[in-house]
Coordinates of C-alpha atoms in Angstrom, one line a residue:
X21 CA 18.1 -40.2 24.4
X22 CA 21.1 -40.6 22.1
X23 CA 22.2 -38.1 19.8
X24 CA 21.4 -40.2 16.3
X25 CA 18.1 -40.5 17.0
X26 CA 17.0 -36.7 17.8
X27 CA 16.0 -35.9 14.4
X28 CA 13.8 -38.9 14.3
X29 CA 12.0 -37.6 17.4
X30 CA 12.2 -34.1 16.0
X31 CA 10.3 -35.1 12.8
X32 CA 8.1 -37.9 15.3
X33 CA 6.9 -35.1 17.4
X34 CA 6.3 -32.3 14.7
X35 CA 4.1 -34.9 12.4
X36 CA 2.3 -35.7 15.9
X37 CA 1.3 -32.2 16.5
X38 CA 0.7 -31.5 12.2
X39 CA -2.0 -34.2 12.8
X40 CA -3.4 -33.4 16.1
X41 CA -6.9 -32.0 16.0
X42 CA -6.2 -29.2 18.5
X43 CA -2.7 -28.2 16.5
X44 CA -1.5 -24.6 17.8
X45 CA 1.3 -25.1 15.4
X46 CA 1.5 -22.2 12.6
X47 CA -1.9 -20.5 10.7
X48 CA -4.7 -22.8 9.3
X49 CA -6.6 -21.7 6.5
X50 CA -9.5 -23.6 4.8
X51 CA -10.2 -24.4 1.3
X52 CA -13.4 -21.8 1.6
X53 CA -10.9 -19.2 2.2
X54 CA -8.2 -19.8 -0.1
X55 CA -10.9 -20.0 -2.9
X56 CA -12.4 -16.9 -1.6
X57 CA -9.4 -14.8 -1.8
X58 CA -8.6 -15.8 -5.5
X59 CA -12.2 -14.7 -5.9
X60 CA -12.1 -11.6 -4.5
X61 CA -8.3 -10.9 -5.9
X62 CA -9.9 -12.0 -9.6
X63 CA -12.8 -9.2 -8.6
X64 CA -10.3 -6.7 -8.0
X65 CA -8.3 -7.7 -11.3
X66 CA -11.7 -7.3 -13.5
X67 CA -12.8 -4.4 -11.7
X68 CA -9.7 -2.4 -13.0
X69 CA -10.1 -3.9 -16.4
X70 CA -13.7 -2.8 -16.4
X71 CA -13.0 1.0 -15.5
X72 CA -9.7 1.2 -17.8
X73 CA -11.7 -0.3 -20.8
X74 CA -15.5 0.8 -20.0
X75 CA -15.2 3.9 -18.4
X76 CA -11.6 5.4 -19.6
X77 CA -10.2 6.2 -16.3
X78 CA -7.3 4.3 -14.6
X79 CA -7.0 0.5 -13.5
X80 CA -6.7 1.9 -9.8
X81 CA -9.9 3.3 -10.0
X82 CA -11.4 0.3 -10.4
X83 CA -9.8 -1.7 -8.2
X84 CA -10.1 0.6 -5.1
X85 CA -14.0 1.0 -5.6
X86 CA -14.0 -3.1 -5.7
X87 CA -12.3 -3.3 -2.9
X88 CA -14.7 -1.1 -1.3
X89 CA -17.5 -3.0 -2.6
X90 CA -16.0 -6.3 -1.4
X91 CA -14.6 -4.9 1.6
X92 CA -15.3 -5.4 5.2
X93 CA -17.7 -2.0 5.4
X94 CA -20.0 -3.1 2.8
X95 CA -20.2 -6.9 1.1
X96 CA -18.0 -8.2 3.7
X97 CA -16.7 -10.6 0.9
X98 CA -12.7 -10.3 2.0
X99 CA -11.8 -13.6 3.8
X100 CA -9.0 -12.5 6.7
X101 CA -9.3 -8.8 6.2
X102 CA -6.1 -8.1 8.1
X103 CA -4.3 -10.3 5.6
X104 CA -4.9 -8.1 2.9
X105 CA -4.1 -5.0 5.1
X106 CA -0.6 -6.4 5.6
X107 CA -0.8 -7.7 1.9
X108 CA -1.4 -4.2 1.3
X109 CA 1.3 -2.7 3.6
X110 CA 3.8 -4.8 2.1
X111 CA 2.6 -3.6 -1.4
X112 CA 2.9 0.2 -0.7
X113 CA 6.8 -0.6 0.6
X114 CA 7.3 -2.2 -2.7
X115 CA 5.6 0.4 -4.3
X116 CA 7.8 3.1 -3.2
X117 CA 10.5 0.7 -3.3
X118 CA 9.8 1.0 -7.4
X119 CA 9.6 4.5 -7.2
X120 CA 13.4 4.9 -6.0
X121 CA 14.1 2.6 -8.6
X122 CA 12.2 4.1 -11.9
X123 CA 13.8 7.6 -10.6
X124 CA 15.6 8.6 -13.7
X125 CA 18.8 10.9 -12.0
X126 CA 19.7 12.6 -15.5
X127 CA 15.4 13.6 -15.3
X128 CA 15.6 14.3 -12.1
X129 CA 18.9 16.8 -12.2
X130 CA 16.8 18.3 -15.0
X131 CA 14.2 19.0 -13.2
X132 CA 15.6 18.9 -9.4
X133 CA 14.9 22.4 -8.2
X134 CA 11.4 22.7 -10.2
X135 CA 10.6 19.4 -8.2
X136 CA 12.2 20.8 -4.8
X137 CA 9.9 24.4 -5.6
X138 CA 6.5 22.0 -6.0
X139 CA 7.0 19.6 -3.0
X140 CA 7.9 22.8 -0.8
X141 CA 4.9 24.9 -1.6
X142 CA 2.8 21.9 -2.1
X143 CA 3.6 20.6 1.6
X144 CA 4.3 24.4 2.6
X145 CA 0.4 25.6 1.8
X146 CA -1.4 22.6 3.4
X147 CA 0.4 22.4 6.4
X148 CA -0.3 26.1 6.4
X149 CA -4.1 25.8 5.7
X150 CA -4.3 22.6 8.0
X151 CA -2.8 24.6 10.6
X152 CA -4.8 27.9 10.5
X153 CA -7.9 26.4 10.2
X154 CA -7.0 24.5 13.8
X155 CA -5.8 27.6 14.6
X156 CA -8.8 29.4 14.1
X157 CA -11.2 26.6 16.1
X158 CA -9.0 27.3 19.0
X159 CA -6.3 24.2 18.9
X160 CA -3.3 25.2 21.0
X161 CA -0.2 25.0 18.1
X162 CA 1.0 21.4 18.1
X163 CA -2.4 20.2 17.4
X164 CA -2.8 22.8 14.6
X165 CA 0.6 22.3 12.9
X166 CA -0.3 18.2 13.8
X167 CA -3.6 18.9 12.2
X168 CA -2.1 20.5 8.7
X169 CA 0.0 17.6 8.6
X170 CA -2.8 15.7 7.6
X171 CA -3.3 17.4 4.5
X172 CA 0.6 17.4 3.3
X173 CA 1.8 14.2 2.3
X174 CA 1.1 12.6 -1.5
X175 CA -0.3 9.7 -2.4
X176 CA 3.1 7.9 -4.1
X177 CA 1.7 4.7 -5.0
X178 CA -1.5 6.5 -6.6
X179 CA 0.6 9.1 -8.4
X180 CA 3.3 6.1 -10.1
X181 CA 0.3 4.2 -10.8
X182 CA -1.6 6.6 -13.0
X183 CA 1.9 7.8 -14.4
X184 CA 2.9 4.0 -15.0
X185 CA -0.9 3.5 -17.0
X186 CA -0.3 6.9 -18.8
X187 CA 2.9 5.9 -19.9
X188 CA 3.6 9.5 -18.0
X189 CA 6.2 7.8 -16.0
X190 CA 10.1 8.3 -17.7
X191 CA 8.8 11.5 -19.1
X192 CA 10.2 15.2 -17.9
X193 CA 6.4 15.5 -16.3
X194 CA 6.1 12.7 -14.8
X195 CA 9.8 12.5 -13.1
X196 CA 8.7 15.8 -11.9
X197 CA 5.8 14.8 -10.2
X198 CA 7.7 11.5 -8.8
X199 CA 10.7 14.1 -8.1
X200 CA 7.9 16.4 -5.7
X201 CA 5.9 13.5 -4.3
X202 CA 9.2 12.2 -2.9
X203 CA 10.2 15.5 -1.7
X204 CA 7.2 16.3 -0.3
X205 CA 6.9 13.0 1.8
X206 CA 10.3 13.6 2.9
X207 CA 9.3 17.1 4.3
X208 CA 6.1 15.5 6.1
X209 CA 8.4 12.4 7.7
X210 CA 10.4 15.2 8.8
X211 CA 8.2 17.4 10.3
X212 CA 6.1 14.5 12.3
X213 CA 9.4 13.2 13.7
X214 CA 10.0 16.7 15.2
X215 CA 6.6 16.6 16.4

């Protein structure tokens, strides 16, 4: 075949197999889905306006108890649940992707060590807990310090959300709880890596 006429066979033979019944090319969704997961994205969306405006609390609130509701273990209304656990896996990265970016330094060298003193006893005393109470059911040491790791690292994405709705965030408070969530994840990354 000559060169000049590859890219006419190229674009020949990918609109052959686009229009095959049995195409194995790429991920095909139907219009029932699509629909569905602006549906169920919308029900997420008016489930935190309902809790922020109706009940007081936090958008997040709201949302995560619709996506419970909607979720694979109840209504089983998600299309493709484990494209909105990667969604979701994607989001958290961003998430703490914002956090490094909202991180005020001039805050944060105000409040440094107080946030260093929180995230160290605050990942010191569950790890401790964790630990003894594996300890004391008769786990041999790895599994009890594995065990009180379960209990130390914070909830980032939950902690810059409610700051964020608060309007919490650039305050010396809230940099101070970003300041120890951060820390304290970094303790618990480094403490499972040993492990």
């Amino acid at each position: 075949m000559p060169i000049s006429l590859l890219p006419v066979y190229a674009i020949s033979t990918l609109a052959s197999r686009l229009l095959s019944e049995d195409s194995s090319l790429g991920v095909h969704i139907t219009f029932e889905d699509l629909f569905y997961a602006f549906v169920f994205l919308f029900a997420i969306w008016f489930g935190g306006l309902l809790a922020n405006k109706v009940l007081q609390m936090p958008n997040l609130v709201g949302e995560i108890v619709t996506g419970m509701l909607l979720g694979p273990p109840l209504a089983d209304f998600a299309p493709l649940p484990e494209s909105w656990v990667l969604f979701g896996e994607i989001g958290l990265v961003l998430l703490v992707l914002e956090a490094g970016i909202d991180v005020d330094l001039d805050m944060l060298k105000i409040v440094g060590t107080s946030g260093v003193t929180i995230a160290a006893v605050g990942s010191v005393l569950p790890i401790g807990i964790g630990a003894g109470l594996a300890f004391a059911m008769g786990y041999d040491a790895r599994s009890a310090v594995t065990a009180g790791m379960c209990f130390c690292p914070t909830s980032l994405g939950i902690a810059l959300s409610t700051l964020s709705d608060g309007k919490m965030l650039n305050t010396p408070i809230g940099q101070l709880i970003v300041s120890a969530a951060v820390v304290d994840d970094i303790i618990a990354l480094v403490i499972l890596s040993i492990l």
